[in-house]
Amino acid sequence: MLVLRSSPASPFGRKVRIAAAVLGLSDRIEIVAADTNDPGDSLRRQNPLGKIPALVLEDGAVLYDSRVIVEYLDWLAGGGKIIPAAPGRFRILTLQALADGIMDAAILQIYETRFRQPDQYVPKWQDHQAAKVERALERAEAAPPEAAARDIGAIALACALGYLDLRFGGRWRAGHPRLAAWLDAFAAGVPGFESTRFTAPA
Ligand SMILES: N[C@@H](CCC(=O)N[C@@H](CS)C(=O)NCC(=O)O)C(=O)O
């Protein structure tokens, strides 16, 4: 078995889990929860960066980050499945980078509130990150993926939007109707999207 170190709310972990589902590899992966804040968690020995997701292979080697893991899973599934050959490859990888950037900028805004006291918040920094998200959403709204797309660009974008739904109350939807419609269609067509949805405890 492959072991995926992740946590239920991680959008990058979700990207890997949906990729595995789309590739038919979910039953080869055991998910072992990781606590990125716990210095005693073996995660920090597996990935010195202390970040999730990390994938432990059968020989004990560890792959990170999510881009490397999805590349590995695609290879394991025969190659060219969710990361196709050129010419589509580079457009899809760039969409993945855009979506990963949304997740990075969104996570940094959340960490600001977790790692700093309210009187230490830096609004200029939060606005800087929020503007990245807004510009990236505008770019994606101008040209959403095709409805039937199941490649790593579409999967990553769905995870980014799902994370904005989870942590920012879905406020992005009002200004991005094409993207909202695209996400709803993706969710309806990819069972792995709903099955990996994290709902915060009440
Ligand atoms: N570029 C990384 C980003 C991973 C990432 O930011 N993971 C977050 C959780 S979603 C994390 O581990 N945060 C803990 C930390 O930064 O210490 C990837 O694609 O896997």
PDB file of C-alpha atoms and ligand atoms in Angstrom:
ATOM      1  CA  MET A   1       0.000   0.000   0.000  1.00  0.00           C
ATOM      2  CA  LEU A   2       0.965   3.586  -0.585  1.00  0.00           C
ATOM      3  CA  VAL A   3       0.486   5.840   2.429  1.00  0.00           C
ATOM      4  CA  LEU A   4      -0.793   9.375   1.972  1.00  0.00           C
ATOM      5  CA  ARG A   5      -0.075  11.742   4.832  1.00  0.00           C
ATOM      6  CA  SER A   6      -2.731  14.399   4.722  1.00  0.00           C
ATOM      7  CA  SER A   7      -5.572  15.947   6.682  1.00  0.00           C
ATOM      8  CA  PRO A   8      -9.264  16.087   5.787  1.00  0.00           C
ATOM      9  CA  ALA A   9      -9.350  19.870   5.204  1.00  0.00           C
ATOM     10  CA  SER A  10      -6.171  20.122   3.128  1.00  0.00           C
ATOM     11  CA  PRO A  11      -6.965  21.333  -0.405  1.00  0.00           C
ATOM     12  CA  PHE A  12      -3.638  19.999  -1.683  1.00  0.00           C
ATOM     13  CA  GLY A  13      -4.357  16.639  -0.066  1.00  0.00           C
ATOM     14  CA  ARG A  14      -7.784  16.726  -1.684  1.00  0.00           C
ATOM     15  CA  LYS A  15      -6.162  17.297  -5.068  1.00  0.00           C
ATOM     16  CA  VAL A  16      -4.154  14.096  -4.631  1.00  0.00           C
ATOM     17  CA  ARG A  17      -7.177  12.136  -3.381  1.00  0.00           C
ATOM     18  CA  ILE A  18      -9.365  13.210  -6.316  1.00  0.00           C
ATOM     19  CA  ALA A  19      -6.537  12.482  -8.753  1.00  0.00           C
ATOM     20  CA  ALA A  20      -6.238   8.991  -7.263  1.00  0.00           C
ATOM     21  CA  ALA A  21     -10.003   8.482  -7.575  1.00  0.00           C
ATOM     22  CA  VAL A  22     -10.076   9.641 -11.211  1.00  0.00           C
ATOM     23  CA  LEU A  23      -7.145   7.327 -11.969  1.00  0.00           C
ATOM     24  CA  GLY A  24      -8.783   4.347 -10.209  1.00  0.00           C
ATOM     25  CA  LEU A  25      -5.989   4.139  -7.636  1.00  0.00           C
ATOM     26  CA  SER A  26      -7.855   5.000  -4.414  1.00  0.00           C
ATOM     27  CA  ASP A  27      -7.809   1.428  -3.131  1.00  0.00           C
ATOM     28  CA  ARG A  28      -3.999   1.352  -3.340  1.00  0.00           C
ATOM     29  CA  ILE A  29      -3.665   4.318  -0.994  1.00  0.00           C
ATOM     30  CA  GLU A  30      -4.081   4.327   2.762  1.00  0.00           C
ATOM     31  CA  ILE A  31      -4.666   7.784   4.197  1.00  0.00           C
ATOM     32  CA  VAL A  32      -2.910   8.433   7.500  1.00  0.00           C
ATOM     33  CA  ALA A  33      -3.789  11.713   9.188  1.00  0.00           C
ATOM     34  CA  ALA A  34      -0.941  14.136   9.768  1.00  0.00           C
ATOM     35  CA  ASP A  35      -0.798  17.071  12.165  1.00  0.00           C
ATOM     36  CA  THR A  36       1.432  19.724  10.625  1.00  0.00           C
ATOM     37  CA  ASN A  37       1.604  21.574  13.958  1.00  0.00           C
ATOM     38  CA  ASP A  38       2.810  18.586  15.978  1.00  0.00           C
ATOM     39  CA  PRO A  39       6.643  18.470  16.176  1.00  0.00           C
ATOM     40  CA  GLY A  40       6.377  14.794  17.185  1.00  0.00           C
ATOM     41  CA  ASP A  41       4.423  13.780  14.083  1.00  0.00           C
ATOM     42  CA  SER A  42       6.494  11.512  11.822  1.00  0.00           C
ATOM     43  CA  LEU A  43       5.492  13.839   8.964  1.00  0.00           C
ATOM     44  CA  ARG A  44       8.515  16.042   9.693  1.00  0.00           C
ATOM     45  CA  ARG A  45      10.839  13.081   9.175  1.00  0.00           C
ATOM     46  CA  GLN A  46       9.002  12.072   6.010  1.00  0.00           C
ATOM     47  CA  ASN A  47       8.907  15.598   4.596  1.00  0.00           C
ATOM     48  CA  PRO A  48      11.376  17.958   6.272  1.00  0.00           C
ATOM     49  CA  LEU A  49       9.197  20.860   5.153  1.00  0.00           C
ATOM     50  CA  GLY A  50       6.492  19.518   7.479  1.00  0.00           C
ATOM     51  CA  LYS A  51       3.882  19.959   4.782  1.00  0.00           C
ATOM     52  CA  ILE A  52       1.081  17.771   3.541  1.00  0.00           C
ATOM     53  CA  PRO A  53       0.420  15.962   1.312  1.00  0.00           C
ATOM     54  CA  ALA A  54       3.335  13.508   1.354  1.00  0.00           C
ATOM     55  CA  LEU A  55       3.177  10.056  -0.204  1.00  0.00           C
ATOM     56  CA  VAL A  56       5.148   7.190   1.342  1.00  0.00           C
ATOM     57  CA  LEU A  57       5.958   4.550  -1.276  1.00  0.00           C
ATOM     58  CA  GLU A  58       6.165   0.821  -0.634  1.00  0.00           C
ATOM     59  CA  ASP A  59       9.987   0.977  -0.412  1.00  0.00           C
ATOM     60  CA  GLY A  60       9.793   3.783   2.156  1.00  0.00           C
ATOM     61  CA  ALA A  61      10.752   6.610  -0.218  1.00  0.00           C
ATOM     62  CA  VAL A  62       8.648   9.721   0.248  1.00  0.00           C
ATOM     63  CA  LEU A  63       7.282  11.938  -2.499  1.00  0.00           C
ATOM     64  CA  TYR A  64       6.207  15.554  -2.053  1.00  0.00           C
ATOM     65  CA  ASP A  65       4.764  17.981  -2.916  1.00  0.00           C
ATOM     66  CA  SER A  66       1.305  17.478  -4.446  1.00  0.00           C
ATOM     67  CA  ARG A  67       2.541  18.182  -7.985  1.00  0.00           C
ATOM     68  CA  VAL A  68       5.134  15.434  -7.744  1.00  0.00           C
ATOM     69  CA  ILE A  69       2.636  13.041  -6.178  1.00  0.00           C
ATOM     70  CA  VAL A  70       0.039  13.509  -8.919  1.00  0.00           C
ATOM     71  CA  GLU A  71       2.757  13.083 -11.537  1.00  0.00           C
ATOM     72  CA  TYR A  72       3.707   9.786  -9.855  1.00  0.00           C
ATOM     73  CA  LEU A  73       0.088   8.600  -9.682  1.00  0.00           C
ATOM     74  CA  ASP A  74      -0.448   9.439 -13.344  1.00  0.00           C
ATOM     75  CA  TRP A  75       2.685   7.433 -14.201  1.00  0.00           C
ATOM     76  CA  LEU A  76       1.451   4.537 -12.045  1.00  0.00           C
ATOM     77  CA  ALA A  77      -1.834   4.543 -13.960  1.00  0.00           C
ATOM     78  CA  GLY A  78      -0.025   4.192 -17.272  1.00  0.00           C
ATOM     79  CA  GLY A  79       0.847   7.807 -17.970  1.00  0.00           C
ATOM     80  CA  GLY A  80      -0.799  10.609 -19.876  1.00  0.00           C
ATOM     81  CA  LYS A  81      -4.146  10.216 -18.111  1.00  0.00           C
ATOM     82  CA  ILE A  82      -4.611  13.380 -16.051  1.00  0.00           C
ATOM     83  CA  ILE A  83      -1.360  14.976 -17.224  1.00  0.00           C
ATOM     84  CA  PRO A  84      -1.565  14.520 -20.975  1.00  0.00           C
ATOM     85  CA  ALA A  85       1.167  14.852 -23.533  1.00  0.00           C
ATOM     86  CA  ALA A  86       1.903  18.139 -25.259  1.00  0.00           C
ATOM     87  CA  PRO A  87       0.414  20.316 -26.609  1.00  0.00           C
ATOM     88  CA  GLY A  88      -2.384  20.302 -23.964  1.00  0.00           C
ATOM     89  CA  ARG A  89       0.113  19.444 -21.229  1.00  0.00           C
ATOM     90  CA  PHE A  90       1.507  22.887 -20.619  1.00  0.00           C
ATOM     91  CA  ARG A  91      -1.861  24.663 -20.602  1.00  0.00           C
ATOM     92  CA  ILE A  92      -3.101  22.102 -18.076  1.00  0.00           C
ATOM     93  CA  LEU A  93       0.023  22.366 -15.908  1.00  0.00           C
ATOM     94  CA  THR A  94      -0.287  26.151 -15.961  1.00  0.00           C
ATOM     95  CA  LEU A  95      -3.911  25.894 -14.839  1.00  0.00           C
ATOM     96  CA  GLN A  96      -2.718  23.623 -12.020  1.00  0.00           C
ATOM     97  CA  ALA A  97      -0.142  26.280 -11.075  1.00  0.00           C
ATOM     98  CA  LEU A  98      -2.853  28.959 -11.084  1.00  0.00           C
ATOM     99  CA  ALA A  99      -5.097  26.837  -8.860  1.00  0.00           C
ATOM    100  CA  ASP A 100      -2.219  25.913  -6.534  1.00  0.00           C
ATOM    101  CA  GLY A 101      -1.452  29.634  -6.281  1.00  0.00           C
ATOM    102  CA  ILE A 102      -5.046  30.343  -5.236  1.00  0.00           C
ATOM    103  CA  MET A 103      -4.702  27.695  -2.535  1.00  0.00           C
ATOM    104  CA  ASP A 104      -1.335  29.056  -1.359  1.00  0.00           C
ATOM    105  CA  ALA A 105      -2.670  32.630  -1.137  1.00  0.00           C
ATOM    106  CA  ALA A 106      -5.883  31.515   0.574  1.00  0.00           C
ATOM    107  CA  ILE A 107      -3.985  29.355   3.077  1.00  0.00           C
ATOM    108  CA  LEU A 108      -1.637  32.236   3.929  1.00  0.00           C
ATOM    109  CA  GLN A 109      -4.666  34.383   4.806  1.00  0.00           C
ATOM    110  CA  ILE A 110      -5.952  31.627   7.089  1.00  0.00           C
ATOM    111  CA  TYR A 111      -2.529  31.135   8.701  1.00  0.00           C
ATOM    112  CA  GLU A 112      -2.378  34.865   9.430  1.00  0.00           C
ATOM    113  CA  THR A 113      -5.322  34.389  11.767  1.00  0.00           C
ATOM    114  CA  ARG A 114      -3.955  31.139  13.230  1.00  0.00           C
ATOM    115  CA  PHE A 115      -0.389  32.167  13.898  1.00  0.00           C
ATOM    116  CA  ARG A 116      -0.880  35.817  14.879  1.00  0.00           C
ATOM    117  CA  GLN A 117      -2.992  37.531  17.508  1.00  0.00           C
ATOM    118  CA  PRO A 118      -5.677  39.854  16.042  1.00  0.00           C
ATOM    119  CA  ASP A 119      -3.713  42.970  17.027  1.00  0.00           C
ATOM    120  CA  GLN A 120      -0.759  41.629  15.019  1.00  0.00           C
ATOM    121  CA  TYR A 121      -2.647  41.058  11.761  1.00  0.00           C
ATOM    122  CA  VAL A 122      -1.070  42.808   8.778  1.00  0.00           C
ATOM    123  CA  PRO A 123      -3.938  43.990   6.554  1.00  0.00           C
ATOM    124  CA  LYS A 124      -1.521  44.949   3.772  1.00  0.00           C
ATOM    125  CA  TRP A 125      -0.269  41.352   3.668  1.00  0.00           C
ATOM    126  CA  GLN A 126      -3.767  39.894   3.740  1.00  0.00           C
ATOM    127  CA  ASP A 127      -4.869  42.263   0.955  1.00  0.00           C
ATOM    128  CA  HIS A 128      -1.782  41.279  -1.053  1.00  0.00           C
ATOM    129  CA  GLN A 129      -2.786  37.607  -0.859  1.00  0.00           C
ATOM    130  CA  ALA A 130      -6.496  38.302  -1.439  1.00  0.00           C
ATOM    131  CA  ALA A 131      -5.634  40.243  -4.604  1.00  0.00           C
ATOM    132  CA  LYS A 132      -3.760  37.214  -5.964  1.00  0.00           C
ATOM    133  CA  VAL A 133      -6.859  35.091  -5.433  1.00  0.00           C
ATOM    134  CA  GLU A 134      -9.074  37.690  -7.084  1.00  0.00           C
ATOM    135  CA  ARG A 135      -6.854  38.061 -10.160  1.00  0.00           C
ATOM    136  CA  ALA A 136      -6.545  34.292 -10.533  1.00  0.00           C
ATOM    137  CA  LEU A 137     -10.316  33.869 -10.266  1.00  0.00           C
ATOM    138  CA  GLU A 138     -10.809  36.515 -12.952  1.00  0.00           C
ATOM    139  CA  ARG A 139      -8.397  34.634 -15.214  1.00  0.00           C
ATOM    140  CA  ALA A 140     -10.226  31.341 -14.683  1.00  0.00           C
ATOM    141  CA  GLU A 141     -13.651  32.978 -15.054  1.00  0.00           C
ATOM    142  CA  ALA A 142     -12.617  34.287 -18.480  1.00  0.00           C
ATOM    143  CA  ALA A 143     -11.911  30.750 -19.705  1.00  0.00           C
ATOM    144  CA  PRO A 144     -13.148  27.944 -17.424  1.00  0.00           C
ATOM    145  CA  PRO A 145     -12.046  24.393 -18.287  1.00  0.00           C
ATOM    146  CA  GLU A 146     -14.312  22.304 -20.490  1.00  0.00           C
ATOM    147  CA  ALA A 147     -17.223  20.728 -18.600  1.00  0.00           C
ATOM    148  CA  ALA A 148     -15.861  17.229 -19.198  1.00  0.00           C
ATOM    149  CA  ALA A 149     -12.252  18.025 -18.226  1.00  0.00           C
ATOM    150  CA  ARG A 150     -10.839  15.564 -15.682  1.00  0.00           C
ATOM    151  CA  ASP A 151      -7.187  16.565 -15.989  1.00  0.00           C
ATOM    152  CA  ILE A 152      -4.970  17.862 -13.193  1.00  0.00           C
ATOM    153  CA  GLY A 153      -5.726  21.487 -14.082  1.00  0.00           C
ATOM    154  CA  ALA A 154      -9.462  20.949 -13.634  1.00  0.00           C
ATOM    155  CA  ILE A 155      -8.950  18.837 -10.491  1.00  0.00           C
ATOM    156  CA  ALA A 156      -6.703  21.482  -8.896  1.00  0.00           C
ATOM    157  CA  LEU A 157      -9.091  24.294  -9.814  1.00  0.00           C
ATOM    158  CA  ALA A 158     -12.005  22.406  -8.247  1.00  0.00           C
ATOM    159  CA  CYS A 159      -9.966  21.983  -5.049  1.00  0.00           C
ATOM    160  CA  ALA A 160      -9.059  25.681  -4.975  1.00  0.00           C
ATOM    161  CA  LEU A 161     -12.698  26.731  -5.380  1.00  0.00           C
ATOM    162  CA  GLY A 162     -13.781  24.132  -2.828  1.00  0.00           C
ATOM    163  CA  TYR A 163     -11.285  25.599  -0.357  1.00  0.00           C
ATOM    164  CA  LEU A 164     -12.684  29.103  -0.929  1.00  0.00           C
ATOM    165  CA  ASP A 165     -16.143  27.638  -0.258  1.00  0.00           C
ATOM    166  CA  LEU A 166     -14.895  26.057   2.966  1.00  0.00           C
ATOM    167  CA  ARG A 167     -12.862  28.913   4.418  1.00  0.00           C
ATOM    168  CA  PHE A 168     -14.306  32.057   2.826  1.00  0.00           C
ATOM    169  CA  GLY A 169     -18.016  31.247   2.764  1.00  0.00           C
ATOM    170  CA  GLY A 170     -18.227  30.825  -0.995  1.00  0.00           C
ATOM    171  CA  ARG A 171     -18.191  34.604  -1.528  1.00  0.00           C
ATOM    172  CA  TRP A 172     -16.260  34.112  -4.795  1.00  0.00           C
ATOM    173  CA  ARG A 173     -19.366  32.598  -6.434  1.00  0.00           C
ATOM    174  CA  ALA A 174     -21.318  35.852  -6.804  1.00  0.00           C
ATOM    175  CA  GLY A 175     -18.730  37.506  -9.049  1.00  0.00           C
ATOM    176  CA  HIS A 176     -17.753  34.388 -11.018  1.00  0.00           C
ATOM    177  CA  PRO A 177     -20.911  32.757 -12.369  1.00  0.00           C
ATOM    178  CA  ARG A 178     -19.223  30.760 -15.157  1.00  0.00           C
ATOM    179  CA  LEU A 179     -16.756  29.292 -12.711  1.00  0.00           C
ATOM    180  CA  ALA A 180     -19.510  28.508 -10.213  1.00  0.00           C
ATOM    181  CA  ALA A 181     -21.476  26.663 -12.913  1.00  0.00           C
ATOM    182  CA  TRP A 182     -18.345  24.832 -13.983  1.00  0.00           C
ATOM    183  CA  LEU A 183     -17.609  23.703 -10.400  1.00  0.00           C
ATOM    184  CA  ASP A 184     -21.164  22.455  -9.913  1.00  0.00           C
ATOM    185  CA  ALA A 185     -20.877  20.409 -13.123  1.00  0.00           C
ATOM    186  CA  PHE A 186     -17.464  19.066 -12.059  1.00  0.00           C
ATOM    187  CA  ALA A 187     -18.868  18.075  -8.658  1.00  0.00           C
ATOM    188  CA  ALA A 188     -21.794  16.286 -10.304  1.00  0.00           C
ATOM    189  CA  GLY A 189     -19.518  14.382 -12.679  1.00  0.00           C
ATOM    190  CA  VAL A 190     -16.632  13.470 -10.371  1.00  0.00           C
ATOM    191  CA  PRO A 191     -17.782  11.423  -7.344  1.00  0.00           C
ATOM    192  CA  GLY A 192     -14.361  11.897  -5.742  1.00  0.00           C
ATOM    193  CA  PHE A 193     -15.105  15.595  -5.321  1.00  0.00           C
ATOM    194  CA  GLU A 194     -18.062  15.067  -2.988  1.00  0.00           C
ATOM    195  CA  SER A 195     -16.497  12.110  -1.198  1.00  0.00           C
ATOM    196  CA  THR A 196     -13.475  14.250  -0.262  1.00  0.00           C
ATOM    197  CA  ARG A 197     -15.491  17.291   0.854  1.00  0.00           C
ATOM    198  CA  PHE A 198     -14.558  18.392   4.362  1.00  0.00           C
ATOM    199  CA  THR A 199     -17.335  19.773   6.470  1.00  0.00           C
ATOM    200  CA  ALA A 200     -16.086  21.600   9.532  1.00  0.00           C
ATOM    201  CA  PRO A 201     -17.585  20.313  12.778  1.00  0.00           C
ATOM    202  CA  ALA A 202     -20.391  22.598  13.997  1.00  0.00           C
TER     203      ALA A 202
HETATM  204  N1  LIG B   1       3.195  23.254  -2.634  1.00  0.00           N
HETATM  205  C1  LIG B   1       2.674  22.324  -1.649  1.00  0.00           C
HETATM  206  C2  LIG B   1       1.756  23.070  -0.686  1.00  0.00           C
HETATM  207  C3  LIG B   1       1.298  22.185   0.456  1.00  0.00           C
HETATM  208  C4  LIG B   1       0.713  22.982   1.615  1.00  0.00           C
HETATM  209  O1  LIG B   1       0.783  24.220   1.680  1.00  0.00           O
HETATM  210  N2  LIG B   1       0.132  22.238   2.558  1.00  0.00           N
HETATM  211  C5  LIG B   1      -0.372  22.852   3.766  1.00  0.00           C
HETATM  212  C6  LIG B   1      -1.715  22.238   4.170  1.00  0.00           C
HETATM  213  S1  LIG B   1      -2.919  22.327   2.885  1.00  0.00           S
HETATM  214  C7  LIG B   1       0.594  22.571   4.908  1.00  0.00           C
HETATM  215  O2  LIG B   1       1.149  21.502   4.974  1.00  0.00           O
HETATM  216  N3  LIG B   1       0.787  23.538   5.815  1.00  0.00           N
HETATM  217  C8  LIG B   1       1.605  23.385   6.961  1.00  0.00           C
HETATM  218  C9  LIG B   1       2.802  24.286   6.950  1.00  0.00           C
HETATM  219  O3  LIG B   1       2.962  25.101   6.007  1.00  0.00           O
HETATM  220  O4  LIG B   1       3.584  24.189   7.889  1.00  0.00           O
HETATM  221  C10 LIG B   1       1.935  21.176  -2.353  1.00  0.00           C
HETATM  222  O5  LIG B   1       1.570  21.339  -3.528  1.00  0.00           O
HETATM  223  O6  LIG B   1       1.797  20.081  -1.774  1.00  0.00           O
END
